[in-house]
Amino acid sequence: MAEFFQDGPRLSNTWDGDRALRRCLARLLPADVLAEVGPGLRSLGARAAGEMAELAAAAEASPPRHVPFDAWGRRVDRIETSPAWERLHAIAAEEGIVATAYERRHGPLSRLHQFARLYLYHPSSAIASCPLAMTDGAARVLELFADEELAARALPHLLSRDPATFWTSGQWMTERAGGSDVGDTATVARRDGARFRLHGSKWFTSATSAPMALTLARLEGAPAGSRGLTLFYLELRDERGELQGVRVLRLKDKLGTRALPTAELELDGVPARQVGEAGRGVATVATLLNVTRLYNACCATGTLARALQLARDYARRRRAFGRPLAAHALHVETLAGLAAEHAAALQLTFRCAELCGREETGEATAAERALLRLLTPIAKALTGRQAVAGAAEALEAFGGAGYVEDTGLPVLLRDAQVLAIWEGTTNVLALDALRAAAREEALPPLVADLERLLAAARGGPLVEAAHRLRQLAGACQAWWRRTAPEGGEALEMGARAFALGLGRAYAGALLVAQAAWEVEQGDGEEASSAVAVARRFAEAHLSAPPGLSADADAARRLVFAGEPEEGA
Ligand code: MFK
């Protein structure tokens, strides 16, 4: 009997293989713009499936190394990264992953174009997308808050398409006391002439090999808490390329993102320049955080796309019980669920990109600005969780092969997990959504926009889907009206269900709008597929509304079973 060897999954052009992306852009971009940007996206899709996928595997296999001393005992703190990792950065510059948004060739639509590029780039980037997120966020902060001299120095590097002059930026927000409670930042800024010197330590600094960073510090004498923090710009190396006032303590040994150098740092007098108003550091860095949160959503969606593409390809190659997996109804049903999650995440992310582009070019209305403020934490939280669940589902679709490192599959799950953690965990983001709803009064614009989207479901099979989505959004809104005035634990306990429920309802409404648009376009196959996705998402994937279990004491008893509470 001939021996059996299984073929692994193969990647093909990731633009051509992604109907959800192409159809979403066809709805959101005018035909002439899509015709102009389409060929570049197709060539990036080819690169992502070929050259970049190989580089990503090589970068993953050759993680960064911290070299604290040179051969003669001098402290050097070099971080050595692989040539593959460096090449992926160079490709980011060549492909204008950051620059596209700031060149604004297509005005407010430039963010959509850029997000399509990022979405194709990320899954074959070994998470070089992380430094790019921080680079983009830093560019936006400098564009808005830096003085002319600083903007003229740094922005041309951050927005360069030339790998030789392209800079990435770090964003150092996390200290030992925590990454969420940024107000506990202990780094101190001491005045030194017109500039400052920073002293303190940073606990998680991703992309430590970047030439510059933005970070928070407390001016000497400023009050404790977040209102005492100011944002600073610094360059890590002097003209000779040596670290100035920065010591690398060690690199983190992480579950995933292994090609990405993430370090613990000690700052001992690194020269820095203030950015934005003193004492407004958190509010200023929030601009950066909102950009990186949208990147996170885009990369989470790209992860889902990759998981789906690999699982779909494998379903045609792998036979079990006498048939390909693609002929097993339950297997296909499982992948259809994954496809619906991916399509919803995609719609939500690209709606955020559309709003972001409008805001940055001054075209957004007040309602659109409030909507973006609320959708940003929601999209980050929802898609981060979808990516983790989707990557796990995809691995299961490969059986044991999904659990074996040299298939290249487990990295999907290891790298997805961070998407739900960094840039704000689900709970931090859910609480941020409450803040946005309260301070920016962002809920009415979201509900109004959801109604506008659902109004496209005039008759036919989308009506029932629209009804369900409206019900979920209505339950979130009713809970908010009932609970927000009281505040307290009941409000906090419902935050997750509120944020995720609104996110699913709004993403579902976008799927309904996409489907209604496809029906109007008159291509029967596209229309029936889009209608099926919207219905599936609305029927099978909605979450429980907030307020179902709002008993904080019962939750405490359940978790701690009568153990004494500490530090309440
Ligand atoms: C592949 C994708 C790549 C992603 C790259 C990631 C790599 C980077 C690794 C990291 O750096 S991870 C660390 C990330 N850290 C965080 O995400 C921080 C999480 N914590 C929060 O977001 C907290 O909610 C926050 C620090 C903001 C809470 O601090 P406070 O001081 O209690 O906030 P407060 O008082 O609510 O807000 C202070 C001001 O900021 C207010 O403005 P005003 O002073 O004018 O009233 C807020 O309105 C404003 N603000 C806060 N969050 C905002 C915001 N404004 C706009 N958007 C927001 N999101």
Coordinates of C-alpha atoms and ligand atoms in Angstrom, one line a residue:
M1 CA 0.0 0.0 0.0
A2 CA 1.3 3.5 -0.9
E3 CA 2.3 5.6 2.0
F4 CA 0.0 8.6 2.6
F5 CA 1.4 12.1 2.9
Q6 CA -0.9 15.0 3.5
D7 CA -0.5 18.3 1.6
G8 CA -0.3 21.4 3.8
P9 CA -2.5 24.5 3.2
R10 CA -1.2 26.9 0.5
L11 CA -1.5 30.6 0.4
S12 CA -2.5 32.3 -2.8
N13 CA -2.8 36.0 -3.5
T14 CA -4.5 37.3 -0.4
W15 CA -6.3 40.1 -2.2
D16 CA -7.7 37.9 -4.9
G17 CA -8.7 35.3 -2.3
D18 CA -10.7 37.8 -0.1
R19 CA -14.1 38.5 -1.6
A20 CA -15.3 40.1 1.7
L21 CA -12.5 42.7 1.5
R22 CA -13.0 43.4 -2.3
R23 CA -16.8 43.8 -2.0
C24 CA -16.6 46.0 1.1
L25 CA -14.2 48.3 -0.7
A26 CA -16.4 48.3 -3.7
R27 CA -19.2 49.7 -1.5
L28 CA -17.1 52.2 0.3
L29 CA -14.8 53.6 -2.4
P30 CA -15.9 55.3 -5.6
A31 CA -15.2 53.2 -8.7
D32 CA -12.4 55.4 -10.0
V33 CA -10.6 55.3 -6.6
L34 CA -10.9 51.5 -6.4
A35 CA -9.6 51.2 -10.0
E36 CA -6.6 53.3 -9.0
V37 CA -5.7 51.6 -5.8
G38 CA -6.8 48.0 -6.8
P39 CA -3.6 47.0 -8.7
G40 CA -1.4 48.0 -5.8
L41 CA -3.5 46.0 -3.4
R42 CA -3.3 43.0 -5.7
S43 CA 0.4 43.2 -5.9
L44 CA 0.6 43.5 -2.1
G45 CA -1.7 40.5 -1.9
A46 CA 0.8 38.6 -4.0
R47 CA 3.7 39.7 -1.9
A48 CA 1.9 38.7 1.3
A49 CA 1.3 35.2 0.0
G50 CA 4.9 34.8 -1.3
E51 CA 8.0 36.8 -0.3
M52 CA 6.5 38.2 2.9
A53 CA 5.1 34.9 4.2
E54 CA 8.6 33.5 3.9
L55 CA 10.2 36.4 5.6
A56 CA 7.6 36.2 8.4
A57 CA 8.5 32.5 9.0
A58 CA 12.2 33.3 9.0
A59 CA 11.7 36.2 11.4
E60 CA 9.7 34.0 13.7
A61 CA 12.4 31.4 13.7
S62 CA 15.1 33.9 14.5
P63 CA 13.9 36.0 17.4
P64 CA 15.7 39.2 18.6
R65 CA 18.7 38.9 20.9
H66 CA 19.8 41.3 23.6
V67 CA 23.5 41.9 23.7
P68 CA 24.2 43.8 26.9
F69 CA 28.0 44.1 26.6
D70 CA 30.6 44.1 23.8
A71 CA 33.5 41.7 23.8
W72 CA 35.6 44.1 25.9
G73 CA 33.0 44.6 28.6
R74 CA 31.6 47.9 27.5
R75 CA 27.8 48.2 28.0
V76 CA 26.2 48.4 24.6
D77 CA 22.7 47.1 25.0
R78 CA 22.4 46.1 21.3
I79 CA 19.2 44.5 20.2
E80 CA 20.0 42.2 17.3
T81 CA 17.1 41.5 15.0
S82 CA 17.0 39.1 12.0
P83 CA 17.6 40.3 8.4
A84 CA 14.0 39.0 7.7
W85 CA 12.5 41.3 10.4
E86 CA 14.5 44.2 8.9
R87 CA 13.3 43.4 5.4
L88 CA 9.7 43.4 6.6
H89 CA 10.2 46.9 7.9
A90 CA 11.6 47.9 4.6
I91 CA 8.6 46.5 2.8
A92 CA 6.3 48.5 5.1
A93 CA 8.1 51.6 3.9
E94 CA 8.1 50.6 0.3
E95 CA 4.4 49.8 0.5
G96 CA 3.6 53.0 2.3
I97 CA 1.7 51.2 5.1
V98 CA 1.9 54.4 7.2
A99 CA 2.6 57.0 4.6
T100 CA -0.6 56.3 2.6
A101 CA -2.7 57.8 5.3
Y102 CA -0.8 61.0 5.6
E103 CA -0.2 61.7 1.9
R104 CA -4.0 61.9 1.7
R105 CA -4.0 61.4 -2.1
H106 CA -7.7 60.4 -1.8
G107 CA -8.6 62.9 0.9
P108 CA -10.7 61.3 3.6
L109 CA -10.7 58.0 1.7
S110 CA -7.0 57.6 2.2
R111 CA -7.5 55.9 5.6
L112 CA -9.6 53.3 3.9
H113 CA -6.9 52.7 1.3
Q114 CA -4.3 52.5 4.0
F115 CA -6.3 50.1 6.1
A116 CA -6.7 47.8 3.1
R117 CA -2.9 47.8 2.8
L118 CA -2.3 47.2 6.5
Y119 CA -4.9 44.4 6.5
L120 CA -3.0 42.6 3.7
Y121 CA 0.4 43.4 5.2
H122 CA -0.2 42.3 8.8
P123 CA -0.8 38.5 8.6
S124 CA 2.6 38.1 6.8
S125 CA 4.5 40.6 8.9
A126 CA 5.6 38.6 11.9
I127 CA 3.8 41.5 13.8
A128 CA 6.0 44.2 12.3
S129 CA 2.5 45.8 12.2
C130 CA 3.0 46.6 15.9
P131 CA 5.8 49.2 15.4
L132 CA 3.8 50.5 12.4
A133 CA 0.8 51.1 14.6
M134 CA 2.9 53.1 17.1
T135 CA 4.6 54.9 14.2
D136 CA 1.2 56.0 12.8
G137 CA -0.1 57.0 16.2
A138 CA 3.1 59.0 16.9
A139 CA 2.7 60.7 13.5
R140 CA -0.8 61.8 14.3
V141 CA 0.3 63.1 17.7
L142 CA 3.2 65.0 16.2
E143 CA 1.0 66.4 13.4
L144 CA -1.5 67.7 16.0
F145 CA 0.7 68.7 19.0
A146 CA 4.4 69.1 18.1
D147 CA 6.0 72.4 17.4
E148 CA 7.2 73.1 13.9
E149 CA 10.8 72.2 14.5
L150 CA 10.0 68.8 16.0
A151 CA 7.4 68.0 13.4
A152 CA 9.9 68.9 10.6
R153 CA 12.5 66.7 12.2
A154 CA 10.5 63.5 12.9
L155 CA 7.5 63.4 10.5
P156 CA 9.5 63.1 7.2
H157 CA 11.1 59.9 8.7
L158 CA 7.8 58.4 10.1
L159 CA 6.1 59.0 6.7
S160 CA 9.0 58.0 4.5
R161 CA 8.6 55.4 1.7
D162 CA 12.4 55.0 1.6
P163 CA 13.6 52.2 3.8
A164 CA 16.9 54.0 4.3
T165 CA 15.2 57.0 6.0
F166 CA 12.1 55.4 7.4
W167 CA 11.7 55.5 11.2
T168 CA 9.4 53.5 13.4
S169 CA 8.4 54.8 16.8
G170 CA 8.0 53.3 20.2
Q171 CA 5.2 54.0 22.6
W172 CA 6.2 53.4 26.1
M173 CA 3.2 53.5 28.3
T174 CA 3.6 50.5 30.6
E175 CA 5.4 50.6 33.9
R176 CA 5.7 48.1 36.7
A177 CA 2.6 49.3 38.4
G178 CA 0.6 48.5 35.3
G179 CA -0.3 49.1 31.7
S180 CA -3.9 49.9 32.3
D181 CA -3.6 52.3 35.2
V182 CA -1.3 54.7 33.4
G183 CA -1.9 57.3 36.1
D184 CA 0.6 55.4 38.3
T185 CA 3.4 56.3 36.0
A186 CA 6.6 56.9 38.1
T187 CA 9.0 58.2 35.4
V188 CA 10.1 61.7 36.3
A189 CA 11.0 64.5 33.9
R190 CA 13.7 66.9 35.1
R191 CA 14.2 70.2 33.4
D192 CA 17.5 70.7 31.5
G193 CA 17.6 74.1 29.8
A194 CA 14.8 74.2 27.3
R195 CA 14.5 70.4 27.2
F196 CA 14.1 67.6 29.8
R197 CA 15.8 64.5 31.0
L198 CA 13.7 61.4 31.9
H199 CA 14.4 59.1 34.8
G200 CA 12.5 55.9 35.6
S201 CA 11.7 52.5 34.2
K202 CA 9.4 51.1 31.5
W203 CA 8.2 47.5 31.8
F204 CA 6.9 46.7 28.3
T205 CA 8.4 48.6 25.4
S206 CA 7.6 47.0 22.1
A207 CA 9.8 47.8 19.1
T208 CA 12.7 48.9 21.3
S209 CA 14.9 49.0 18.3
A210 CA 12.9 52.0 17.0
P211 CA 14.9 55.3 16.7
M212 CA 12.3 57.4 18.7
A213 CA 9.5 57.0 21.2
L214 CA 6.7 58.8 22.8
T215 CA 6.3 58.3 26.6
L216 CA 4.7 59.7 29.6
A217 CA 6.5 61.2 32.6
R218 CA 5.7 63.4 35.6
L219 CA 7.3 66.8 35.7
E220 CA 9.1 67.3 39.0
G221 CA 6.6 68.7 41.5
A222 CA 3.5 67.8 39.4
P223 CA 0.6 66.1 41.3
A224 CA 0.2 62.3 41.6
G225 CA -2.3 60.6 39.3
S226 CA -2.9 60.9 35.6
R227 CA -3.5 64.7 35.7
G228 CA 0.2 65.1 36.6
L229 CA 1.5 63.4 33.5
T230 CA 3.0 65.0 30.4
L231 CA 3.9 63.5 27.0
F232 CA 7.5 63.5 25.8
Y233 CA 9.4 62.8 22.6
L234 CA 12.8 61.2 22.7
E235 CA 15.4 59.7 20.4
L236 CA 17.1 56.7 21.8
R237 CA 20.5 57.1 20.1
D238 CA 23.0 60.0 19.7
E239 CA 24.8 60.9 16.5
R240 CA 27.2 58.1 17.0
G241 CA 24.4 55.6 17.2
E242 CA 24.9 54.9 20.9
L243 CA 22.0 54.7 23.4
Q244 CA 21.7 57.9 25.4
G245 CA 20.4 57.5 28.9
V246 CA 18.6 54.3 28.1
R247 CA 19.6 50.9 29.5
V248 CA 18.0 47.7 28.2
L249 CA 17.4 45.4 31.2
R250 CA 16.2 42.4 29.3
L251 CA 13.9 41.2 26.5
K252 CA 10.5 39.7 27.4
D253 CA 10.0 36.0 26.8
K254 CA 6.5 36.1 25.4
L255 CA 3.8 33.7 24.4
G256 CA 3.7 35.1 20.9
T257 CA 4.9 38.1 18.8
R258 CA 8.3 36.5 19.1
A259 CA 10.0 38.4 16.3
L260 CA 9.1 41.7 18.0
P261 CA 11.7 42.9 20.5
T262 CA 9.8 43.9 23.7
A263 CA 12.1 45.1 26.4
E264 CA 12.3 46.3 30.0
L265 CA 14.1 49.6 30.0
E266 CA 15.7 51.9 32.6
L267 CA 15.8 55.6 31.7
D268 CA 18.6 57.4 33.3
G269 CA 18.6 60.9 31.9
V270 CA 17.5 60.3 28.4
P271 CA 17.0 63.7 26.7
A272 CA 13.4 64.5 25.8
R273 CA 11.2 67.2 24.5
Q274 CA 7.7 68.0 25.7
V275 CA 4.8 67.4 23.4
G276 CA 1.5 69.0 24.1
E277 CA 0.4 70.8 27.3
A278 CA 2.0 69.9 30.6
G279 CA -0.4 67.8 32.7
R280 CA -2.4 66.8 29.6
G281 CA -0.2 63.7 28.8
V282 CA -3.0 61.1 29.0
A283 CA -5.4 63.2 26.9
T284 CA -2.6 63.8 24.4
V285 CA -1.5 60.2 24.2
A286 CA -5.1 59.2 23.7
T287 CA -4.8 60.4 20.1
L288 CA -2.0 57.8 19.6
L289 CA -4.0 55.1 21.5
N290 CA -7.0 55.6 19.3
V291 CA -4.9 55.1 16.2
T292 CA -3.2 52.0 17.6
R293 CA -6.6 50.6 18.7
L294 CA -7.8 50.9 15.1
Y295 CA -4.7 49.2 13.9
N296 CA -5.4 46.5 16.4
A297 CA -8.9 46.0 14.9
C298 CA -7.5 45.9 11.4
C299 CA -4.8 43.4 12.3
A300 CA -7.3 41.3 14.2
T301 CA -9.5 41.2 11.1
G302 CA -6.4 40.4 8.9
T303 CA -5.7 37.5 11.3
L304 CA -9.2 36.2 10.8
A305 CA -8.8 36.5 7.1
R306 CA -5.6 34.4 7.2
A307 CA -7.2 31.8 9.5
L308 CA -10.1 31.5 7.1
Q309 CA -8.0 31.4 3.9
L310 CA -5.8 28.6 5.3
A311 CA -8.7 26.6 6.7
R312 CA -10.6 26.9 3.4
D313 CA -7.7 25.8 1.3
Y314 CA -7.0 22.8 3.6
A315 CA -10.7 21.8 3.5
R316 CA -10.2 21.0 -0.2
R317 CA -6.9 19.1 0.3
R318 CA -7.7 17.0 3.3
R319 CA -9.9 13.9 3.0
A320 CA -11.5 12.1 5.9
F321 CA -14.2 9.4 5.9
G322 CA -13.8 9.1 2.1
R323 CA -14.5 12.7 1.2
P324 CA -12.7 16.1 1.3
L325 CA -13.4 18.1 4.5
A326 CA -15.1 20.5 2.1
A327 CA -17.8 17.9 1.5
H328 CA -18.6 17.5 5.2
A329 CA -21.6 19.6 6.1
L330 CA -20.6 20.2 9.7
H331 CA -17.0 21.2 8.7
V332 CA -18.4 23.7 6.2
E333 CA -20.9 25.0 8.7
T334 CA -18.1 25.7 11.2
L335 CA -16.1 27.6 8.6
A336 CA -19.2 29.5 7.6
G337 CA -19.4 30.7 11.2
L338 CA -15.8 31.8 11.0
A339 CA -16.5 33.6 7.7
A340 CA -19.4 35.5 9.2
E341 CA -17.2 36.6 12.1
H342 CA -14.6 37.7 9.7
A343 CA -17.0 39.6 7.5
A344 CA -18.5 41.4 10.6
A345 CA -15.1 42.4 11.9
L346 CA -14.1 43.6 8.4
Q347 CA -17.2 45.8 8.1
L348 CA -16.7 47.3 11.6
T349 CA -13.0 48.0 11.0
F350 CA -13.4 49.6 7.7
R351 CA -16.3 51.7 8.9
C352 CA -14.0 53.0 11.6
A353 CA -11.3 53.7 9.0
E354 CA -13.9 55.7 6.9
L355 CA -14.8 57.8 10.0
C356 CA -11.2 58.2 11.0
G357 CA -10.3 59.6 7.5
R358 CA -13.2 62.0 7.7
E359 CA -12.2 63.2 11.1
E360 CA -8.5 63.7 10.1
T361 CA -9.4 65.8 7.1
G362 CA -11.9 67.9 9.0
E363 CA -14.9 66.5 7.1
A364 CA -16.6 64.6 10.0
T365 CA -19.7 66.0 11.5
A366 CA -20.0 66.3 15.3
A367 CA -22.1 63.1 15.3
E368 CA -19.5 61.2 13.3
R369 CA -16.7 62.3 15.6
A370 CA -18.7 61.1 18.6
L371 CA -19.5 57.8 16.8
L372 CA -15.8 57.2 16.1
R373 CA -14.9 57.9 19.7
L374 CA -17.3 55.2 20.8
L375 CA -16.7 52.7 18.0
T376 CA -12.9 52.8 18.5
P377 CA -12.8 50.9 21.9
I378 CA -15.7 48.8 20.8
A379 CA -14.1 47.7 17.6
K380 CA -10.8 47.0 19.3
A381 CA -12.4 45.0 22.0
L382 CA -14.7 43.0 19.8
T383 CA -12.3 42.2 17.0
G384 CA -9.5 41.3 19.5
R385 CA -11.8 38.6 21.0
Q386 CA -13.0 37.5 17.6
A387 CA -9.4 37.0 16.5
V388 CA -8.5 34.8 19.4
A389 CA -11.7 32.7 19.0
G390 CA -11.3 32.6 15.2
A391 CA -7.6 31.5 15.4
A392 CA -8.5 28.8 17.9
E393 CA -11.4 27.6 15.6
A394 CA -9.1 27.6 12.6
L395 CA -6.4 25.5 14.4
E396 CA -9.1 23.0 15.3
A397 CA -10.1 22.7 11.6
F398 CA -6.6 21.2 11.0
G399 CA -6.9 18.7 13.8
G400 CA -3.6 17.7 15.3
A401 CA -1.7 19.5 12.5
G402 CA -3.0 22.8 13.9
Y403 CA -1.2 22.0 17.2
V404 CA 2.2 21.3 15.7
E405 CA 4.7 24.1 15.4
D406 CA 6.3 23.3 12.1
T407 CA 3.0 23.5 10.2
G408 CA 3.3 27.3 10.9
L409 CA -0.3 27.2 12.3
P410 CA 0.1 27.6 16.1
V411 CA 1.7 31.1 15.5
L412 CA -1.7 32.3 14.4
L413 CA -3.2 31.6 17.8
R414 CA -0.1 32.7 19.8
D415 CA 0.0 36.0 17.9
A416 CA -3.8 36.5 18.1
Q417 CA -3.9 36.4 21.9
V418 CA -2.0 39.7 22.3
L419 CA -4.6 41.5 20.2
A420 CA -7.1 41.1 23.1
I421 CA -4.5 42.4 25.7
W422 CA -2.3 45.2 24.5
E423 CA -3.7 48.6 23.7
G424 CA -6.3 48.1 26.5
T425 CA -7.8 44.8 27.6
T426 CA -11.5 44.0 26.9
N427 CA -12.5 45.4 30.3
V428 CA -10.4 48.6 30.0
L429 CA -12.0 49.2 26.6
A430 CA -15.5 48.4 27.8
L431 CA -15.0 51.0 30.6
D432 CA -13.7 53.4 28.0
A433 CA -16.9 52.8 25.9
L434 CA -18.9 53.8 29.0
R435 CA -16.8 57.0 29.3
A436 CA -17.3 57.8 25.6
A437 CA -21.1 57.2 26.0
A438 CA -21.2 59.5 29.0
R439 CA -18.8 62.3 28.1
E440 CA -19.3 62.5 24.4
E441 CA -23.0 61.5 24.4
A442 CA -22.0 59.1 21.7
L443 CA -24.8 56.6 22.1
P444 CA -27.5 58.5 20.2
P445 CA -25.3 59.0 17.1
L446 CA -24.5 55.3 17.1
V447 CA -28.1 54.2 17.4
A448 CA -29.1 56.7 14.7
D449 CA -26.4 55.4 12.4
L450 CA -27.5 51.8 13.1
E451 CA -31.1 52.7 12.2
R452 CA -29.9 54.3 9.0
L453 CA -28.0 51.2 8.1
L454 CA -30.9 48.9 8.9
A455 CA -33.3 51.0 7.0
A456 CA -31.7 49.5 3.9
A457 CA -33.3 46.1 4.7
R458 CA -36.6 46.9 2.9
G459 CA -38.5 43.7 2.8
G460 CA -37.1 40.3 1.9
P461 CA -34.8 38.0 4.0
L462 CA -32.9 40.9 5.6
V463 CA -35.9 42.1 7.6
E464 CA -35.7 39.4 10.3
A465 CA -31.9 40.0 10.7
A466 CA -32.5 43.8 11.0
H467 CA -35.2 43.1 13.7
R468 CA -32.8 41.0 15.8
L469 CA -30.0 43.6 15.5
R470 CA -32.3 46.4 16.4
Q471 CA -33.5 44.4 19.5
L472 CA -29.9 43.9 20.7
A473 CA -29.0 47.6 20.3
G474 CA -32.3 48.6 21.9
A475 CA -31.5 46.4 24.9
C476 CA -28.1 48.0 25.3
Q477 CA -29.6 51.5 25.0
A478 CA -32.4 50.7 27.5
W479 CA -29.8 49.3 30.0
W480 CA -27.7 52.5 29.6
R481 CA -30.7 54.8 30.2
R482 CA -31.7 52.7 33.3
T483 CA -28.2 52.2 34.8
A484 CA -26.0 55.2 33.8
P485 CA -27.8 57.6 36.2
E486 CA -27.1 55.3 39.2
G487 CA -23.5 54.5 38.2
G488 CA -21.7 52.2 40.7
E489 CA -21.1 48.5 40.4
A490 CA -24.2 47.7 38.3
L491 CA -22.9 50.1 35.6
E492 CA -19.4 48.7 35.7
M493 CA -20.6 45.1 35.7
G494 CA -22.6 45.6 32.5
A495 CA -19.8 47.4 30.6
R496 CA -18.5 44.4 28.7
A497 CA -22.0 43.2 27.6
F498 CA -22.8 46.8 26.6
A499 CA -19.7 47.4 24.5
L500 CA -19.6 43.9 22.9
G501 CA -23.4 44.0 22.4
L502 CA -23.3 47.4 20.7
G503 CA -20.4 46.2 18.6
R504 CA -22.2 43.1 17.4
A505 CA -25.4 45.0 16.7
Y506 CA -23.6 47.7 14.8
A507 CA -21.3 45.3 12.9
G508 CA -24.4 43.3 12.0
A509 CA -26.1 46.4 10.7
L510 CA -23.1 47.1 8.5
L511 CA -23.5 43.5 7.1
V512 CA -27.2 44.2 6.4
A513 CA -26.2 47.5 4.6
Q514 CA -23.6 45.6 2.6
A515 CA -26.1 42.9 1.6
A516 CA -28.8 45.5 0.6
W517 CA -26.1 47.2 -1.5
E518 CA -25.2 43.9 -3.2
V519 CA -28.9 43.3 -4.0
E520 CA -29.0 46.7 -5.6
Q521 CA -25.9 46.0 -7.7
G522 CA -27.8 43.0 -9.2
D523 CA -25.1 40.4 -9.1
G524 CA -27.2 37.4 -7.9
E525 CA -24.3 35.4 -6.5
E526 CA -22.7 38.3 -4.6
A527 CA -26.1 39.3 -3.3
S528 CA -27.1 35.9 -2.0
S529 CA -23.8 35.4 -0.4
A530 CA -23.9 38.8 1.4
V531 CA -27.5 38.2 2.5
A532 CA -26.5 34.8 3.9
V533 CA -23.6 36.3 5.9
A534 CA -25.8 39.1 7.4
R535 CA -28.5 36.6 8.3
R536 CA -26.1 34.1 9.8
F537 CA -24.4 36.8 11.9
A538 CA -27.7 38.2 13.2
E539 CA -29.2 34.7 13.9
A540 CA -26.3 32.8 15.4
H541 CA -23.8 35.2 16.8
L542 CA -25.5 37.8 18.9
S543 CA -24.5 38.2 22.5
A544 CA -26.5 38.6 25.7
P545 CA -27.6 42.2 26.5
P546 CA -26.1 43.9 29.6
G547 CA -27.9 43.8 32.9
L548 CA -28.8 40.1 33.0
S549 CA -26.7 39.4 36.1
A550 CA -26.0 42.6 38.0
D551 CA -25.5 41.2 41.5
A552 CA -22.0 42.1 42.5
D553 CA -22.2 40.3 45.8
A554 CA -23.3 37.1 44.1
A555 CA -20.4 37.4 41.7
R556 CA -18.0 37.9 44.5
R557 CA -19.3 34.8 46.4
L558 CA -19.0 32.8 43.2
V559 CA -15.4 33.7 42.5
F560 CA -14.0 34.0 46.0
A561 CA -16.3 31.6 47.9
G562 CA -16.2 33.4 51.2
E563 CA -12.4 34.1 51.2
P564 CA -11.7 37.4 52.9
E565 CA -11.4 40.3 50.4
E566 CA -8.2 42.1 50.1
G567 CA -7.6 45.8 49.6
A568 CA -11.2 46.6 48.6
Ligands
MFK1 C1 -1.0 44.7 15.7 C2 -1.6 46.0 16.3 C3 -0.6 46.8 17.0 C4 -0.9 47.4 18.3 C5 0.5 48.0 18.9 C6 0.6 47.8 20.3 C7 1.9 47.9 21.0 C8 2.0 48.8 22.2 C9 2.2 48.1 23.5 C10 1.6 49.0 24.5 O1 2.0 50.2 24.7 S1 0.4 48.4 25.4 C11 -0.1 49.7 26.6 C12 -1.3 50.2 26.1 N1 -1.9 51.0 27.2 C13 -3.1 51.3 27.1 O2 -3.8 51.0 26.2 C14 -3.7 52.1 28.3 C15 -4.9 51.4 28.8 N2 -5.6 52.3 29.8 C16 -6.5 53.2 29.4 O3 -6.8 53.3 28.3 C17 -7.1 53.9 30.5 O4 -8.5 54.0 30.2 C18 -6.6 55.4 30.7 C19 -5.1 55.3 30.8 C20 -6.9 56.3 29.5 C21 -7.2 55.9 31.9 O5 -6.5 56.9 32.5 P1 -7.2 58.0 33.3 O6 -6.3 59.1 33.6 O7 -8.0 57.4 34.4 O8 -8.2 58.6 32.2 P2 -9.3 59.7 32.2 O9 -9.3 60.5 33.4 O10 -10.6 59.0 31.9 O11 -8.9 60.5 30.9 C22 -8.0 61.5 31.0 C23 -8.2 62.4 29.7 O12 -7.9 61.6 28.6 C24 -9.7 62.8 29.6 O13 -9.7 64.1 28.9 P3 -10.1 65.4 29.7 O14 -9.0 65.6 30.7 O15 -10.1 66.4 28.6 O16 -11.4 65.1 30.3 C25 -10.3 61.8 28.7 O17 -11.4 62.2 28.0 C26 -9.1 61.5 27.7 N3 -9.1 60.2 27.2 C27 -8.9 59.0 27.8 N4 -9.0 58.0 26.9 C28 -9.3 58.5 25.7 C29 -9.4 59.9 25.9 N5 -9.7 60.8 24.9 C30 -9.9 60.2 23.7 N6 -9.9 58.9 23.5 C31 -9.6 58.0 24.5 N7 -9.5 56.7 24.2

